[in-house]
Short mmCIF file of C-alpha atoms and ligand atoms in Angstrom, two decimals:
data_model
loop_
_atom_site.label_atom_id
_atom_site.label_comp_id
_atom_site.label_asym_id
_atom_site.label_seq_id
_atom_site.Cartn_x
_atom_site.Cartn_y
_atom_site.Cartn_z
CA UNK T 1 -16.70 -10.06 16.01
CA UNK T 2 -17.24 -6.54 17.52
CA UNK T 3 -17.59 -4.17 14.43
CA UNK T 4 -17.02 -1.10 16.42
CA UNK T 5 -13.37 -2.78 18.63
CA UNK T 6 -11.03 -1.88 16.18
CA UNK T 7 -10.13 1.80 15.52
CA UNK T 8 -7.77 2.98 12.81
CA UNK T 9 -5.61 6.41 12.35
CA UNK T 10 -6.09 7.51 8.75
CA UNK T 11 -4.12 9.94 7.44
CA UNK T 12 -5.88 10.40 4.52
CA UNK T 13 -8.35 10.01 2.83
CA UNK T 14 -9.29 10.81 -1.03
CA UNK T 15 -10.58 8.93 -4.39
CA UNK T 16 -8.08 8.72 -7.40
CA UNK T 17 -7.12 6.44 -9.89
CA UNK T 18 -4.90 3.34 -8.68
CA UNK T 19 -1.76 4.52 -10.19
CA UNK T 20 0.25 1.19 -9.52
CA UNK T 21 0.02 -2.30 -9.97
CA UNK T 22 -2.33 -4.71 -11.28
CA UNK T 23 -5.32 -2.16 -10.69
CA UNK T 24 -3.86 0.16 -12.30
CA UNK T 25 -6.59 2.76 -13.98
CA UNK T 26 -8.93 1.82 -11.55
CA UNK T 27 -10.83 4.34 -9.53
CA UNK T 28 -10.48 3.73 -5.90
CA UNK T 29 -10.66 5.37 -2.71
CA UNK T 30 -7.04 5.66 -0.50
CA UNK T 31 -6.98 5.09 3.00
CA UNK T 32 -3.38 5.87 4.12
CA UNK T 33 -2.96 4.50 7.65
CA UNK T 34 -0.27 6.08 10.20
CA UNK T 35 2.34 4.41 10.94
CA UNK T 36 5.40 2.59 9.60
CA UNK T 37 9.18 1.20 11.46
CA UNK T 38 10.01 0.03 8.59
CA UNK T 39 12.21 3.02 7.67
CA UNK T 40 12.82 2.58 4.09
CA UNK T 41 15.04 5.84 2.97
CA UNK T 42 13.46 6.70 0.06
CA UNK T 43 10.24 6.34 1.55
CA UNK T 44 7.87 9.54 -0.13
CA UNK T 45 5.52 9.08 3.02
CA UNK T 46 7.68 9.56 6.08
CA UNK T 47 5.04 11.55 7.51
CA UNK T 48 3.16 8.79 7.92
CA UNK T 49 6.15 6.81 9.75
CA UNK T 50 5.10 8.28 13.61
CA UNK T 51 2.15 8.46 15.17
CA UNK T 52 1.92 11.07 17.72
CA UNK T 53 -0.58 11.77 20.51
CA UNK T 54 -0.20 15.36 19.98
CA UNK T 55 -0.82 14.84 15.90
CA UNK T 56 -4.47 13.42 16.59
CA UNK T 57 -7.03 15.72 15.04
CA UNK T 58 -10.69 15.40 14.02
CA UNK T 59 -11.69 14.15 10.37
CA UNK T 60 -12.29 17.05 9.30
CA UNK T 61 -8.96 18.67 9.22
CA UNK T 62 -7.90 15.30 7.67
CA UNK T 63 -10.53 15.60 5.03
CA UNK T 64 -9.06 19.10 4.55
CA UNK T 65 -5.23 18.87 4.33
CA UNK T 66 -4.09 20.88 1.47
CA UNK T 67 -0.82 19.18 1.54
CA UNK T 68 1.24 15.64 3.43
CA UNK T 69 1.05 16.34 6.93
CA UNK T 70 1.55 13.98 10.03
CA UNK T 71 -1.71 14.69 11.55
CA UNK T 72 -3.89 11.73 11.46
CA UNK T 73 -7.60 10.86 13.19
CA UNK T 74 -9.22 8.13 14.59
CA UNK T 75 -12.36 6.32 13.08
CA UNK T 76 -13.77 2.80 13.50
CA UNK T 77 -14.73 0.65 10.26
CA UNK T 78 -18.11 1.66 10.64
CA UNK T 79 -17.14 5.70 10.92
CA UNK T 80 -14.63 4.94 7.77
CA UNK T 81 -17.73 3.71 5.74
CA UNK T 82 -19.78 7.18 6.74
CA UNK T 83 -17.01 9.15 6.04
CA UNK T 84 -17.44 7.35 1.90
CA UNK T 85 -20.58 8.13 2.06
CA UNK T 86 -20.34 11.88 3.39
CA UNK T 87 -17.42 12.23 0.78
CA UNK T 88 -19.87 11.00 -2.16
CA UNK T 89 -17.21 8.57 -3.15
CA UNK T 90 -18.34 6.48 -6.23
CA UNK T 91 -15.30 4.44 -6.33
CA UNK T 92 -15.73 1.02 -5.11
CA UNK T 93 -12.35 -0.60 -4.80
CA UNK T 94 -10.49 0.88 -1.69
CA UNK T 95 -6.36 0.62 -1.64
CA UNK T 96 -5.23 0.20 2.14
CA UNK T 97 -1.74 1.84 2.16
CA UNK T 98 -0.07 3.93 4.44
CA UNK T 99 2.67 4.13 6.34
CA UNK T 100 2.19 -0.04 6.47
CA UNK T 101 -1.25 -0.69 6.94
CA UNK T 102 -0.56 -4.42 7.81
CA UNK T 103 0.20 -3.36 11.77
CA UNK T 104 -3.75 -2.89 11.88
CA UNK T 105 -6.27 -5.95 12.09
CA UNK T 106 -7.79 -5.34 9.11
CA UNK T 107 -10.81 -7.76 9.24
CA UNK T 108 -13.06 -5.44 10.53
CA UNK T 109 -12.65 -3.11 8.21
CA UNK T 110 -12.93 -5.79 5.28
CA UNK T 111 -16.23 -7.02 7.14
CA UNK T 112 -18.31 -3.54 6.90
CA UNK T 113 -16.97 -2.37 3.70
CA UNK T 114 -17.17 -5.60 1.61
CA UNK T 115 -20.71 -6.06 3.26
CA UNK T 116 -21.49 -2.67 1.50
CA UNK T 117 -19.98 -3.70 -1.80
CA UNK T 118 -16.54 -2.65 -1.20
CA UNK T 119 -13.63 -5.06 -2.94
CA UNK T 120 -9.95 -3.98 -0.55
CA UNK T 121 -6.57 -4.00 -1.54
CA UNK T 122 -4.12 -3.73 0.52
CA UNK T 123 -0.54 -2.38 0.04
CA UNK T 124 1.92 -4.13 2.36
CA UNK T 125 5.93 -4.56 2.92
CA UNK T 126 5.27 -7.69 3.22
CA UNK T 127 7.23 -7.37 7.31
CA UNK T 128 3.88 -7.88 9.15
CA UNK T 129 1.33 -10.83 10.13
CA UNK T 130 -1.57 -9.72 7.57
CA UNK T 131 -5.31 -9.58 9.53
CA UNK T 132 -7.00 -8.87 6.26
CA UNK T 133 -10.24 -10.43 4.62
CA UNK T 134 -9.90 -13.89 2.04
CA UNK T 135 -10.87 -11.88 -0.64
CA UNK T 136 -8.68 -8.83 -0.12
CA UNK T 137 -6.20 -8.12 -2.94
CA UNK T 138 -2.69 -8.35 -1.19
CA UNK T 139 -0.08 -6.53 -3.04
CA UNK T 140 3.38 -6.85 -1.25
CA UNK T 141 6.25 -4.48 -2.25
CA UNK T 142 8.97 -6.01 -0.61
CA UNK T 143 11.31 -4.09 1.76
CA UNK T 144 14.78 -6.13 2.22
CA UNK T 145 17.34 -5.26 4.35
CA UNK T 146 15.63 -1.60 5.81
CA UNK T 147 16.96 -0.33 8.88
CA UNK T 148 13.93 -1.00 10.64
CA UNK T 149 15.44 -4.45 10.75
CA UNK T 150 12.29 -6.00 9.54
CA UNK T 151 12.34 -9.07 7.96
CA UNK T 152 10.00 -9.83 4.58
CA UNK T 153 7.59 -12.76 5.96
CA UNK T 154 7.30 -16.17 4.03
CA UNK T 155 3.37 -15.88 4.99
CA UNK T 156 2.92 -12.56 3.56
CA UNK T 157 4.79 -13.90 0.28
CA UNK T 158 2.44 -16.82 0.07
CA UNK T 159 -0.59 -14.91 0.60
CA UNK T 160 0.18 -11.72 -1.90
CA UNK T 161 -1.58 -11.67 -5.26
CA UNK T 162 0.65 -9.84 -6.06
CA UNK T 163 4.23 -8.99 -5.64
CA UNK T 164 5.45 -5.09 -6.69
CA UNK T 165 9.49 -4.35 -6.63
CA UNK T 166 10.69 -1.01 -6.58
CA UNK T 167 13.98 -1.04 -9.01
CA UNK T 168 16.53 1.10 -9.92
CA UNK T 169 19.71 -1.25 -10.09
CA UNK T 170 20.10 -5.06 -11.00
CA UNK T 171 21.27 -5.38 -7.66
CA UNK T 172 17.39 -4.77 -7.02
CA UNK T 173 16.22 -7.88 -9.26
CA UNK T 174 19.01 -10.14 -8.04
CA UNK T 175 17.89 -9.28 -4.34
CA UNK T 176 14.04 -10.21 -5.97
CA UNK T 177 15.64 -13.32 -7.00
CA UNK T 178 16.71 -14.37 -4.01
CA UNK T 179 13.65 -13.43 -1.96
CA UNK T 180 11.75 -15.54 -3.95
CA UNK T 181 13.62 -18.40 -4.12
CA UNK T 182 13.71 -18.19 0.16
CA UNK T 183 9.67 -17.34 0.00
CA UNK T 184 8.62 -18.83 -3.11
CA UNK T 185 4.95 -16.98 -4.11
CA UNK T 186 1.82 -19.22 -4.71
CA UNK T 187 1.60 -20.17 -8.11
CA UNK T 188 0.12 -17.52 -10.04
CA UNK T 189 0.91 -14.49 -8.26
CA UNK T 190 1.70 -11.30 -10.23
CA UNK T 191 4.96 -10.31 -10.14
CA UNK T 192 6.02 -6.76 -11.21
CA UNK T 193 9.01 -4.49 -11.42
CA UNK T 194 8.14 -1.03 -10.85
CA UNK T 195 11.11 1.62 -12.00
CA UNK T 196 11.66 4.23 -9.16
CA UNK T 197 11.05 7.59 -9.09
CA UNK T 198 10.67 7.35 -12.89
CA UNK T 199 14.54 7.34 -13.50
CA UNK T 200 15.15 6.53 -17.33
CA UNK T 201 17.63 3.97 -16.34
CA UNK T 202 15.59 2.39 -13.48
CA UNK T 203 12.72 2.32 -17.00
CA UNK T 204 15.06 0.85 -19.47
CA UNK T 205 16.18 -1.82 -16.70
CA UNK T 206 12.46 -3.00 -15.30
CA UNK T 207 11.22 -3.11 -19.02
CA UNK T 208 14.05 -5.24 -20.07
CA UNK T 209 13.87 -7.33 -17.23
CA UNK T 210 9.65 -7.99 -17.46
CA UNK T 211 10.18 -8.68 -21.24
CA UNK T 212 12.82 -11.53 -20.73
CA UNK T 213 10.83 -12.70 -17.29
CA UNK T 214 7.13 -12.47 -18.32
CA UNK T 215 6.59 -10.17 -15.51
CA UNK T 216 4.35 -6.95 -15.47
CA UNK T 217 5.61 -3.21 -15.53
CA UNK T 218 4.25 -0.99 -12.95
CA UNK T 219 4.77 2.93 -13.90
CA UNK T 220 3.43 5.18 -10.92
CA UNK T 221 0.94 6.60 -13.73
CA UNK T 222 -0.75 8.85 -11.25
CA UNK T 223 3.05 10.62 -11.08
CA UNK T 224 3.22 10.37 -14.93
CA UNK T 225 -0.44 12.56 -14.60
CA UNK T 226 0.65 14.63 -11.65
CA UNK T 227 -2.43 13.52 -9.66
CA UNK T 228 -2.57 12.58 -5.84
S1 LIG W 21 7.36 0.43 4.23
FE1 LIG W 21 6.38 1.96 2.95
S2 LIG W 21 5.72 3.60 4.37
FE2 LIG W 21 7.19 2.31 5.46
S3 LIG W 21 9.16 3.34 5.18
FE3 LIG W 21 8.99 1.81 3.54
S4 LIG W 21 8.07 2.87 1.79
FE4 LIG W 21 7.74 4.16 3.63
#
């Protein structure tokens, strides 16, 4: 494999703490991808949904953006592990999101960054073929029924170690329900219900719902903290 064929448009790039999921807590460096049909209308990064000649720019201004802006550059795997290591990053778990990350071949990326002791996660919809590494963490957060008109993959579902719904309304869990009784998860995988947009009700509903189920709460803590 050519480690230089594959090039992908970040949109950002910055070190936090994984505010979702079954990482949650854990410092890692974000690597938001452009790109996304998926068109999910609550989506809080629709910048990242087109990706525009004329919104290519050089790292730099990426590296700088004081706030969520289309613009997006262009780096290969090996360029995304200099930029790290100009950044000073000390993080060493990096969360793949975007946009939907999963409409890039992945394996390069996977193959110079776990090769310099990087473990990946990626965050997917779960709508695309995933081109990641065998030991990348897959978290899928399901999008049914988006007017993309994308359909959630059985594949993806198999493959996810974990599987993070966005709730609000029981209508949300029953659609959960039937997704995975159509594309039943490996044994094992994670499943958790993660309240939207913090809404007291959405709370009350997902931690009611993981208490009868067994299943895991996810809160958005970096919103809880008002961090990126
Ligand atoms: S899949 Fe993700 S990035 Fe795409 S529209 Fe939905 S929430 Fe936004």
């Amino acid at each position: 494999m050519n480690p230089i064929s594959t090039r992908y448009p970040i949109n950002e790039l910055f070190e936090t703490i994984q505010g979702e999921g079954f990482y949650t807590g854990t410092p890692a460096i974000f690597l938001r991808l452009q790109g996304c049909p998926v068109g999910c209308p609550w989506c809080d990064t629709q910048h990242t949904w087109d990706k525009a000649a004329e919104d290519q720019v050089e790292l730099e201004t990426v590296l700088n953006k004081s706030s969520a802006t289309s613009q997006w550059a262009e780096l290969s795997a090996t360029e995304v592990l200099a930029a790290f290591k100009q950044q000073g990053f000390h993080a060493k778990h990096v969360v793949i999101t975007g946009g939907e990350p999963a409409m890039y071949d992945l394996r390069e990326l996977a193959q110079v960054l776990e090769a310099a002791g990087y473990a990946l996660q990626i965050e997917t919809s779960g709508t695309y073929e995933l081109k990641v590494s065998a030991g990348t963490w897959v978290t899928v957060s399901p999008k049914l029924d988006m007017p993309g008109g994308f359909l959630v993959r059985p594949d993806c579902m198999k493959r996810a170690n974990e599987i993070k719904h966005p709730v609000a309304m029981q209508k949300h869990i029953d659609a959960l329900d039937n997704l995975l009784e159509k594309c039943p998860p490996a044994a094992g995988t994670i499943i958790s219900l993660q309240p939207i947009s913090q809404r007291p009700r959405a709370t009350e509903l997902a931690i009611k719902t993981c208490i009868e189920r067994n299943w895991r709460l996810s809160v958005q803590l970096h919103k809880y903290l008002h961090i990126e």
